[in-house]
XYZ file of N, CA and C in Angstrom:
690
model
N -22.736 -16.852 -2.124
C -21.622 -16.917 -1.183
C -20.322 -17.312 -1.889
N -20.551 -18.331 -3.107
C -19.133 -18.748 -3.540
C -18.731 -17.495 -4.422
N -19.657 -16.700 -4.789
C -19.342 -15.823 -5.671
C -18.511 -14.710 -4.838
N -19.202 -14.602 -3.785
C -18.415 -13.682 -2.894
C -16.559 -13.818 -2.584
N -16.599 -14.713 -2.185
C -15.377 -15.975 -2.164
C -14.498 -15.372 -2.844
N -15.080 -15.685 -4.310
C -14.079 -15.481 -5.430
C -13.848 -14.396 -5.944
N -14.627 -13.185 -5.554
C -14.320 -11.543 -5.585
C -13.307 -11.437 -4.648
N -13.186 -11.965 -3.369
C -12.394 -11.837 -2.390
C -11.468 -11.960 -2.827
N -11.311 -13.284 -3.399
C -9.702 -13.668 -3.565
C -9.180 -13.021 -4.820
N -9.893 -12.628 -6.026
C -9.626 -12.366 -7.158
C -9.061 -11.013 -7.413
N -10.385 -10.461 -6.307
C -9.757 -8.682 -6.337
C -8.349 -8.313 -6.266
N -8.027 -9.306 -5.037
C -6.367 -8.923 -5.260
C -5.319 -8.590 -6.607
N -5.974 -9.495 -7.406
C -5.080 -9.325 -8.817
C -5.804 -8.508 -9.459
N -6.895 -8.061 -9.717
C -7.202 -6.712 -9.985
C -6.272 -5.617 -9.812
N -6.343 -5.511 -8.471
C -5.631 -4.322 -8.007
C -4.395 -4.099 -8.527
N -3.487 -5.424 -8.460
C -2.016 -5.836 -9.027
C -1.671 -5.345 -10.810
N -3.094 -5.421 -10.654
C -2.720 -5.241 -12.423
C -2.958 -3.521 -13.032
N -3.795 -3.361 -11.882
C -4.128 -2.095 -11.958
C -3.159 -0.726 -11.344
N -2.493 -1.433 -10.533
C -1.057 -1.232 -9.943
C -0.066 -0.847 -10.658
N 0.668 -2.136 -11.335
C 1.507 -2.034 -11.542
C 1.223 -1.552 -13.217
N 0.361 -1.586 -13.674
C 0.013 -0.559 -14.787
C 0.510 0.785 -14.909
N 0.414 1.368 -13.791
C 0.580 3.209 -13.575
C 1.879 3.238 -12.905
N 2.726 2.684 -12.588
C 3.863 2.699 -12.022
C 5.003 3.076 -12.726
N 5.124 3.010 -14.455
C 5.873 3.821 -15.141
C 5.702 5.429 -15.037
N 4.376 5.627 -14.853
C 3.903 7.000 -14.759
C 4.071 7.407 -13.744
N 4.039 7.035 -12.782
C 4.212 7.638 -11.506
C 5.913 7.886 -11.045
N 6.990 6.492 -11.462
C 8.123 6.831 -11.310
C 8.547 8.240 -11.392
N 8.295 7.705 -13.283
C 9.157 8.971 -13.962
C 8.212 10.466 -13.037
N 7.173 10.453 -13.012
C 6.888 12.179 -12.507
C 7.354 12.213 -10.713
N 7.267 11.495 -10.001
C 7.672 11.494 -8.740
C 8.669 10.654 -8.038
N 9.026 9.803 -8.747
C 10.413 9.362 -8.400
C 10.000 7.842 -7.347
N 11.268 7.426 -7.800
C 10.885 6.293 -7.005
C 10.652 5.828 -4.869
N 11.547 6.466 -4.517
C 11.346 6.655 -3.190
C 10.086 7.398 -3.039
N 9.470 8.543 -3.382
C 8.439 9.161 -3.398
C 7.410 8.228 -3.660
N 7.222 7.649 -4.457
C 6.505 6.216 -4.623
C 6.210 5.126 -3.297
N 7.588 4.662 -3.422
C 7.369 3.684 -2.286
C 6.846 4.581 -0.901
N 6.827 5.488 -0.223
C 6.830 6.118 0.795
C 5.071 5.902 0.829
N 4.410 6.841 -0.302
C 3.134 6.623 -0.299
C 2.531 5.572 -0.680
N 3.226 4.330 -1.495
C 2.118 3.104 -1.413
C 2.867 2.159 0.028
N 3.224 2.745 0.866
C 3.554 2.092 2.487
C 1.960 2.684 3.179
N 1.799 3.741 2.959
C 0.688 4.656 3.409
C -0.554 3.723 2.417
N -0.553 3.286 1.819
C -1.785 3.083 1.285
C -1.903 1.677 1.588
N -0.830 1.134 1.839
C -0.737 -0.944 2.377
C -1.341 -0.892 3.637
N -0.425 0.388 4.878
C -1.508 0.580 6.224
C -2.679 1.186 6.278
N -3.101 1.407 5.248
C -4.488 1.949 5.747
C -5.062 0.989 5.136
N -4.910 -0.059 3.903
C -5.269 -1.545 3.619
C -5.796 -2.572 4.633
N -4.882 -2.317 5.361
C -4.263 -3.198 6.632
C -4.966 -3.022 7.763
N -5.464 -1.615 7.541
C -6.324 -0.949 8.948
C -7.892 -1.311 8.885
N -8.070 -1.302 7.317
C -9.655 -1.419 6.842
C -10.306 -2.913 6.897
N -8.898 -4.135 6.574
C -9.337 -5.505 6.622
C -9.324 -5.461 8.338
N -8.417 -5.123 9.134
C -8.546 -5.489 10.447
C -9.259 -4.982 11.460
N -10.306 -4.309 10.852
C -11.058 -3.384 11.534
C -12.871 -4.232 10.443
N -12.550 -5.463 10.036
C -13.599 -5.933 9.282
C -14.593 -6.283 10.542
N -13.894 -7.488 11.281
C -14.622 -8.136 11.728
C -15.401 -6.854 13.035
N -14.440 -6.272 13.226
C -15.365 -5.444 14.685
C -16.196 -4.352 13.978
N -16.472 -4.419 12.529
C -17.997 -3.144 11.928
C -18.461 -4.423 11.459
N -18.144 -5.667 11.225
C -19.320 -6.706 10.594
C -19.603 -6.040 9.164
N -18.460 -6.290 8.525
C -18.402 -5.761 7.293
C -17.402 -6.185 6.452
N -17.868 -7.467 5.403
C -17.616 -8.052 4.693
C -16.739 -7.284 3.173
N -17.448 -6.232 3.262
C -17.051 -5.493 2.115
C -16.327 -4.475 2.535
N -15.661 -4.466 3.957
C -14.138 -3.903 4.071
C -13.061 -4.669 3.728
N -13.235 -6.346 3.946
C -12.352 -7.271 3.601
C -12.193 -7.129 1.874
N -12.979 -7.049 1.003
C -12.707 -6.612 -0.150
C -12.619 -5.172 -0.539
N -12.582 -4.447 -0.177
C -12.174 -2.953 -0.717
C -10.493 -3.016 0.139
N -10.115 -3.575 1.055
C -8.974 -3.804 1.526
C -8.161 -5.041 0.947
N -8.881 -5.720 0.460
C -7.679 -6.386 -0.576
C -7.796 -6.264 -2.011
N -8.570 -4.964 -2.237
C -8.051 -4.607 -3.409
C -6.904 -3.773 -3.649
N -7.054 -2.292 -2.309
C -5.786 -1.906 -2.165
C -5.226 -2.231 -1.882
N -4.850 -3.429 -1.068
C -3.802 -4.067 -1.260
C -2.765 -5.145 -2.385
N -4.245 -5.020 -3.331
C -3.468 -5.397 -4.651
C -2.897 -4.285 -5.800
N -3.510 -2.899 -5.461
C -2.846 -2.199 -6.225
C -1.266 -1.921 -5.470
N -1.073 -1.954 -4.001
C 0.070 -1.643 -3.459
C 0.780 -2.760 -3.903
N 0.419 -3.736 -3.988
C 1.619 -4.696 -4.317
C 1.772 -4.487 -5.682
N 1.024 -4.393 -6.555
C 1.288 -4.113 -8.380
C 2.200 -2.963 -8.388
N 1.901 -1.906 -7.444
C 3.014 -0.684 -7.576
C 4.349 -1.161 -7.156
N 4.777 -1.587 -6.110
C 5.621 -2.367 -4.914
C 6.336 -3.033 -5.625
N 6.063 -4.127 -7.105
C 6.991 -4.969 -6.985
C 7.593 -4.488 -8.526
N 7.290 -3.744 -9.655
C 8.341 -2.766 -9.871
C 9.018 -1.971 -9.069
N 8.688 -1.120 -8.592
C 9.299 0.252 -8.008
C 10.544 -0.231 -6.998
N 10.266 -2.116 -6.225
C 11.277 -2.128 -5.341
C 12.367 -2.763 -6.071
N 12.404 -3.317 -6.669
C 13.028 -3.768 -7.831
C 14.089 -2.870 -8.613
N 13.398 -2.023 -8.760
C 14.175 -0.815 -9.431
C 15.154 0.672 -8.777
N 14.190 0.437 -7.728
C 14.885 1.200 -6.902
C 16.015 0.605 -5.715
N 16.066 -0.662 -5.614
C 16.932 -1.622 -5.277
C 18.017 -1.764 -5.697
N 17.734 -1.798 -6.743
C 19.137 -2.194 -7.906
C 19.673 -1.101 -8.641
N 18.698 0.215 -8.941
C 19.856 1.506 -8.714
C 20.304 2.180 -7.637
N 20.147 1.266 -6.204
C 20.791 2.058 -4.859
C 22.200 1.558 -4.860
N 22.305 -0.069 -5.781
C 23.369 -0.886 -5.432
C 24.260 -0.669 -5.868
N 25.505 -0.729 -5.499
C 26.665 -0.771 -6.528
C 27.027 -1.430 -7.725
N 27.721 -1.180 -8.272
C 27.223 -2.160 -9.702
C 27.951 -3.786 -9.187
N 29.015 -3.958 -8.243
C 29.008 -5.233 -8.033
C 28.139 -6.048 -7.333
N 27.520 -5.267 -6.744
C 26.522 -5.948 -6.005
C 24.902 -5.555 -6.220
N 25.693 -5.516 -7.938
C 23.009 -4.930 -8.020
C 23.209 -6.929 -8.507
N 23.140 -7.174 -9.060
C 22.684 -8.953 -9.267
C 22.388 -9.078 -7.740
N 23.294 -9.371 -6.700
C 23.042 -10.049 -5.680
C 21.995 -8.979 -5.124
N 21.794 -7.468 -5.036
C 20.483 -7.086 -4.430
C 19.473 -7.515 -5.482
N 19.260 -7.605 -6.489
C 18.100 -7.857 -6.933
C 17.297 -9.354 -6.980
N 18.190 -10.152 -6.790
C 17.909 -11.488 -6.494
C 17.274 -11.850 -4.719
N 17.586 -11.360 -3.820
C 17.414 -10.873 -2.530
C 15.843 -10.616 -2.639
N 15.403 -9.725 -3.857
C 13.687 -9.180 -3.496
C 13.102 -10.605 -4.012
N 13.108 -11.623 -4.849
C 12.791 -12.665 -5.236
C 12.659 -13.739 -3.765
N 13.863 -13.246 -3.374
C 14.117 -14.504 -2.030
C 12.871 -14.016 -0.871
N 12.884 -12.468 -0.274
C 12.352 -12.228 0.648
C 10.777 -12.576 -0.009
N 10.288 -12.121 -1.087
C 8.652 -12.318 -1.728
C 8.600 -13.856 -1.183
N 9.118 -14.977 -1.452
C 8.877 -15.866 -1.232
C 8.957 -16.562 0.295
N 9.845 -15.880 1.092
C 9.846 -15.971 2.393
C 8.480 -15.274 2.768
N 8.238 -14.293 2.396
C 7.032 -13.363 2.903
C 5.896 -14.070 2.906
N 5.439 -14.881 1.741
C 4.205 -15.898 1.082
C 4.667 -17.387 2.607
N 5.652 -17.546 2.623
C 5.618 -18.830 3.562
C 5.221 -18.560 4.737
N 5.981 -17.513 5.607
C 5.220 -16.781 6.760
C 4.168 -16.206 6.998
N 3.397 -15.884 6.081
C 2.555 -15.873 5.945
C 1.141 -17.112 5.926
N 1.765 -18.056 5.101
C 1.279 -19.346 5.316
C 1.223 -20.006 6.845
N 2.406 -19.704 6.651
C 2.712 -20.434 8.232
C 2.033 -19.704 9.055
N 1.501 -18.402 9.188
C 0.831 -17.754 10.395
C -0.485 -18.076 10.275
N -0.945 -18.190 9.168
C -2.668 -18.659 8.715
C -3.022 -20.067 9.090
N -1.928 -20.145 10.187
C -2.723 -22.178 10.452
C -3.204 -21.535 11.755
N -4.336 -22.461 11.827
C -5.824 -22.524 12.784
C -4.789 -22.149 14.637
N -3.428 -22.833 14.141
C -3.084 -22.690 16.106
C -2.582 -21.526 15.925
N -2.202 -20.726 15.097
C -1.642 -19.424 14.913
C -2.384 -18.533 14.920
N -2.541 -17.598 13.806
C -2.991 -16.141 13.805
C -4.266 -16.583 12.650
N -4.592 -18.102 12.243
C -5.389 -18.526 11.652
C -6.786 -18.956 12.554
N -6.660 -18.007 13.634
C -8.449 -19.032 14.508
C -9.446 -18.264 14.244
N -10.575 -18.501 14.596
C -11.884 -17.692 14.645
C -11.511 -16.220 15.315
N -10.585 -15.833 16.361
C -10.866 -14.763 16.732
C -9.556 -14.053 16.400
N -8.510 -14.476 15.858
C -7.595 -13.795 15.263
C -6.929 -13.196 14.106
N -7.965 -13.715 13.186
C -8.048 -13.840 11.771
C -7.840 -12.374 11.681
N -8.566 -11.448 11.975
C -8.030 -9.955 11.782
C -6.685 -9.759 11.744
N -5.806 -10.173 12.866
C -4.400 -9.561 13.393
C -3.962 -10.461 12.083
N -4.199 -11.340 11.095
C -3.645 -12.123 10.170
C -3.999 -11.196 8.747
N -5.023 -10.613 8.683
C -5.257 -9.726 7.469
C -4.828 -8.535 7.998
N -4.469 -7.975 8.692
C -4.059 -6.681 9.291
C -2.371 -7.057 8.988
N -1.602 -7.927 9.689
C 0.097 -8.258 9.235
C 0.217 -7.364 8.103
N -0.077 -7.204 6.934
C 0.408 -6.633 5.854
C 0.633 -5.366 6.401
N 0.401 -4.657 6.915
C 0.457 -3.526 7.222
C 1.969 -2.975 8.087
N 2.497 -4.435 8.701
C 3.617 -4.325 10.231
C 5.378 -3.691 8.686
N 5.439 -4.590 7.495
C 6.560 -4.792 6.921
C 6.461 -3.020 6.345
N 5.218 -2.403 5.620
C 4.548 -0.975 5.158
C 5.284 -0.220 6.377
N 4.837 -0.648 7.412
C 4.995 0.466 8.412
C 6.516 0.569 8.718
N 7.455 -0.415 9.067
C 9.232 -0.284 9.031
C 9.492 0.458 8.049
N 8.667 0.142 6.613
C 9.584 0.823 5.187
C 9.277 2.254 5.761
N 8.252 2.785 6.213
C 8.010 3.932 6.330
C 8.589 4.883 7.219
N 8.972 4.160 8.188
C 9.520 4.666 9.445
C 11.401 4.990 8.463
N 11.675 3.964 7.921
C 13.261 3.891 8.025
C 13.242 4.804 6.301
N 12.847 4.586 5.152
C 12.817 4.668 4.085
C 13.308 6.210 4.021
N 13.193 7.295 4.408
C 13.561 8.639 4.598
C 14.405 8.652 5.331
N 15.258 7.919 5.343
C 16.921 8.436 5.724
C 17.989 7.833 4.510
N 17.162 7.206 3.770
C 17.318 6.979 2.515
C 17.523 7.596 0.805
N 18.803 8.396 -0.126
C 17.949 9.014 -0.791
C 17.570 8.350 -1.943
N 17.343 9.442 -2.862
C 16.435 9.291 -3.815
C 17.688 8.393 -4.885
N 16.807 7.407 -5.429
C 17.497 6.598 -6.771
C 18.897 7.734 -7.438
N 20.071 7.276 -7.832
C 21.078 8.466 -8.288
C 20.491 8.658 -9.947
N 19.955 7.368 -10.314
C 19.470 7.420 -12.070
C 18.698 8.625 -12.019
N 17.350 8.259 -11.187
C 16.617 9.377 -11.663
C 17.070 10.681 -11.388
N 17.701 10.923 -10.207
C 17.837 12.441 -9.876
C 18.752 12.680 -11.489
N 19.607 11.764 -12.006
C 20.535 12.601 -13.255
C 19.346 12.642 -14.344
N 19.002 11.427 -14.248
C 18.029 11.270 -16.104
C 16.948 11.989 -15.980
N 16.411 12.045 -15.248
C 14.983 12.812 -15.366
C 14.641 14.322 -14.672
N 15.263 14.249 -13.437
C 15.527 15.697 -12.701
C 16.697 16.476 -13.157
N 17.860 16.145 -13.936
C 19.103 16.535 -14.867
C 19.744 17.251 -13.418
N 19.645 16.657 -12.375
C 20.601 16.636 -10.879
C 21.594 16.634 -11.061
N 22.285 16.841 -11.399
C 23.831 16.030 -11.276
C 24.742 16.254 -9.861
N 24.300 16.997 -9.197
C 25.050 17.493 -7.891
C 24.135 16.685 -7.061
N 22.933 16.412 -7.090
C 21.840 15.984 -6.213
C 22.636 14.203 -6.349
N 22.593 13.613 -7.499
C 22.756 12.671 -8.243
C 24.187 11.946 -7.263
N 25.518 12.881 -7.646
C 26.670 12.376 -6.772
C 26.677 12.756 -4.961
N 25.496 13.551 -4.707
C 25.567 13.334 -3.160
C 25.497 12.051 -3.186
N 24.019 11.681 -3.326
C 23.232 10.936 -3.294
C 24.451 9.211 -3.057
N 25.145 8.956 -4.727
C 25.877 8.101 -4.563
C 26.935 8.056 -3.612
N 26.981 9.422 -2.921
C 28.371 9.154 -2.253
C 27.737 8.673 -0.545
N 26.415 9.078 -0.223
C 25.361 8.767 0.918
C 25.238 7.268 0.631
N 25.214 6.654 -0.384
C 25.029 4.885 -0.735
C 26.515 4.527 -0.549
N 27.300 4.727 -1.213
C 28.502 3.703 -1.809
C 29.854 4.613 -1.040
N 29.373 5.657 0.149
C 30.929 5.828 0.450
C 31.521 7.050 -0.468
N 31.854 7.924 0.614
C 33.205 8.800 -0.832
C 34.510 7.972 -1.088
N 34.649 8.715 -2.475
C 35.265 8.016 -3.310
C 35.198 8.722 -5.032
N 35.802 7.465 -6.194
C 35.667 8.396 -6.699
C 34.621 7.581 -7.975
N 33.763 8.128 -8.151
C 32.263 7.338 -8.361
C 32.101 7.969 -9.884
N 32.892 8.492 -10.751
C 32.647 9.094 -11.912
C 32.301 8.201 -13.583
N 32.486 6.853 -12.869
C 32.414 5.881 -13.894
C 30.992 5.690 -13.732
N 30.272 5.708 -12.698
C 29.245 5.017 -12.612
C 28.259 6.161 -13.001
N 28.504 7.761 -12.474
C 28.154 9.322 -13.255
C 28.099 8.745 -14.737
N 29.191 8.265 -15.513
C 29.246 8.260 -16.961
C 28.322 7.039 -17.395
N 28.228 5.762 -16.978
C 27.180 4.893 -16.881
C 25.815 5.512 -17.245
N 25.243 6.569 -16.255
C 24.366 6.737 -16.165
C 23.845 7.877 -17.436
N 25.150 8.622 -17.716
C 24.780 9.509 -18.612
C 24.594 8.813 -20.367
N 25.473 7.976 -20.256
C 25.283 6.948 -20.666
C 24.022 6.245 -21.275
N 23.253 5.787 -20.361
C 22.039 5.488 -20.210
C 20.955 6.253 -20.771
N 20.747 7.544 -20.111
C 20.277 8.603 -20.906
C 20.452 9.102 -22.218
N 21.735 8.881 -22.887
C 21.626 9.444 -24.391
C 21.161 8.967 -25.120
N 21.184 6.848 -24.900
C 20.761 5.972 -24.764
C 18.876 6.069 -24.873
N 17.888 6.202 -23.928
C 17.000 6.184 -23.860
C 16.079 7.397 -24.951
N 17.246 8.802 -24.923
C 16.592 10.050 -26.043
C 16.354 9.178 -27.371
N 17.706 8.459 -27.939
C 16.844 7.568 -29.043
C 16.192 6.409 -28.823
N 15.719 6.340 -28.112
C 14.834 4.719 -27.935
C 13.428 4.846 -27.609
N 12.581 4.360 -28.349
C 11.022 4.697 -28.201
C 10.518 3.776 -27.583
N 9.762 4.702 -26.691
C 9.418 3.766 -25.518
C 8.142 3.153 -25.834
N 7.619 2.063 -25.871
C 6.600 1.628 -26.855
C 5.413 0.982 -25.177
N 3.994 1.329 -26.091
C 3.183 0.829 -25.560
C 2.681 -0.597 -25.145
N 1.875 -1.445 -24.100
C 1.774 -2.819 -24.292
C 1.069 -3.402 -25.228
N 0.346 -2.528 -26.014
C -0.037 -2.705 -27.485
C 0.844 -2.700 -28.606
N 1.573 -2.168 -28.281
C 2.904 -2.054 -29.630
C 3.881 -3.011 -28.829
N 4.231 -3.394 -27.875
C 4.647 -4.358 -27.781
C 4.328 -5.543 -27.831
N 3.051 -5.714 -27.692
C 2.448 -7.026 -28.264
C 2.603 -7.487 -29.494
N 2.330 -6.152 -30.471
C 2.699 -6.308 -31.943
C 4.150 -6.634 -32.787
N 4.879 -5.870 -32.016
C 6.558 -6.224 -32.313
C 6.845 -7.369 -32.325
N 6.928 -7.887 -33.764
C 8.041 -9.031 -33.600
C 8.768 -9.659 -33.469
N 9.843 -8.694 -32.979
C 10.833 -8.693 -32.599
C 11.234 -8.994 -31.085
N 10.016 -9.085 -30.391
C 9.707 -9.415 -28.816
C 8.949 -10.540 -28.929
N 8.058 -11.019 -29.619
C 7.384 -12.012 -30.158
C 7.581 -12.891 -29.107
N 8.694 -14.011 -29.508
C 9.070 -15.141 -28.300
C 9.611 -14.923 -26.791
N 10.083 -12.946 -26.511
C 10.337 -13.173 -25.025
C 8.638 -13.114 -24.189
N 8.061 -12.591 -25.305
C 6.421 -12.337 -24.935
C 5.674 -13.635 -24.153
N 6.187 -14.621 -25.357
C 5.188 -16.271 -25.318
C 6.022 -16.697 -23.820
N 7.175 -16.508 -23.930
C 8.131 -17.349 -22.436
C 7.533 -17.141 -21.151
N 7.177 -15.771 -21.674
C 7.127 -14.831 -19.997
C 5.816 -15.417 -20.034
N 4.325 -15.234 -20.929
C 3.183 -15.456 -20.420
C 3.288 -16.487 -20.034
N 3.776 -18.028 -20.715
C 3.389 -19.259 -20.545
C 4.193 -19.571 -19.257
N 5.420 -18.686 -18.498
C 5.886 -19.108 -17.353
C 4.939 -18.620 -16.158
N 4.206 -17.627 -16.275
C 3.953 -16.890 -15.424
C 2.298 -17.319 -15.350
N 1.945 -18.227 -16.667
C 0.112 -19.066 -16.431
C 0.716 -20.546 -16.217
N 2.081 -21.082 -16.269
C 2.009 -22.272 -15.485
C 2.691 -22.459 -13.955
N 3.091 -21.341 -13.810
C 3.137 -21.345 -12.168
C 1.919 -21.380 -11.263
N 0.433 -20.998 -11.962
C -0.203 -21.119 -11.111
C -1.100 -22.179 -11.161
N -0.050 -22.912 -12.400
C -0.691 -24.772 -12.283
C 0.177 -25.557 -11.276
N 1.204 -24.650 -10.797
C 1.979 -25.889 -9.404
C 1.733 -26.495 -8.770
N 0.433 -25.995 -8.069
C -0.456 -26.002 -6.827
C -0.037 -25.373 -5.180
N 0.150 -25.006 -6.168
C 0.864 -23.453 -4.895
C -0.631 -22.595 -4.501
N -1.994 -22.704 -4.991
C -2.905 -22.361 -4.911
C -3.741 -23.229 -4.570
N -3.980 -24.579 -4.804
C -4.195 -25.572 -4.166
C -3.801 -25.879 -2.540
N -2.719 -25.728 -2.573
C -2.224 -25.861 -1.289
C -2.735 -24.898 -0.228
């Protein structure tokens, strides 16, 4: 039983890792809105399989549903990130990208807060509490297609350029947006010489060496806070 437990809870980061693994690959061939659209589709049907546990008496929907739900979040928290902060204007990508940091952590508290025993935490509601993941999936999905596509990728990778300045002028207003066109082209001549290296060759580079050690040792003592405890 404890073993069970700890598949439960663990799978999640499975998925996360397994997630956000393939999410370079998937950008670049389908783009980032194309992305998010279908892992919204894959969080509700997550969402459908844990909350549909308790009425088949089936333990092992609660884990095959929070595994996809750990690959949706491993995809989710590049892709929103990125596609966030190339929708923004350039004065305001810092303040959108700081915003997805704020809401993740609002999301984890309400969440908390709904999992107490007088809430959506009792014996007979616990479903509608593993099912929630599914309510935030389903808005992105509904609203996300009136939305377009990232302006980077349509220039750098689809070589759009007409697609590219609709696009910015549907975000930021007409106007005259040719600095931020050159930015981007920019970017691209930029990336033709730059080799994009594996997490094996980046492990090896020494030259990344110490942002390597920062990031692991910040990211294995956050989960000594007791933020998991709690």
């Amino acid at each position: 039983l404890l073993f069970l437990w700890s598949i439960t809870v663990s799978i999640f980061g499975i998925g996360g890792l397994l997630g956000s693994s393939g999410s370079r690959y998937l950008t670049v061939k389908y783009g980032k809105k194309k992305c998010l659209l279908c892992n919204n589709l894959l969080m509700i049907v997550a969402a459908s399989i844990m909350g549909c546990s308790k009425t088949a008496r089936s333990f092992e929907m609660i884990v095959i549903g929070r595994f996809m739900c750990g690959i949706s979040a491993g995809l989710c928290v590049p892709l929103h990130h990125q596609y966030v902060g190339e929708i923004s204007p350039r004065k305001l990508r810092g303040f959108a990208n700081s915003t997805s940091s704020f809401f993740w952590s609002l999301g984890k508290a309400i969440g908390q807060i709904s999992g107490q025993r007088e809430l959506l935490g009792s014996q007979y509601l616990w479903p509608m509490l593993m099912a929630s993941c599914g309510l935030p999936a389903l808005v992105q999905l509904i609203t996300l297609p009136f939305f377009p596509e990232s302006p980077p990728y349509l220039l750098m990778h689809k070589g759009d350029q007409e697609g590219c300045k609709k696009a910015i002028r549907q975000l930021w207003g007409e106007g005259h947006h040719q600095a931020e066109i050159d930015d981007i082209m920019k970017e691209k001549a930029t990336m033709k010489n730059t080799k994009i290296l594996s997490v094996l060759e980046l492990m090896k580079e020494p030259a990344f060496r110490w942002q390597l050690y920062v990031i692991v040792i910040l990211t294995a003592t956050v989960q000594l806070c007791g933020i998991n405890a709690v």
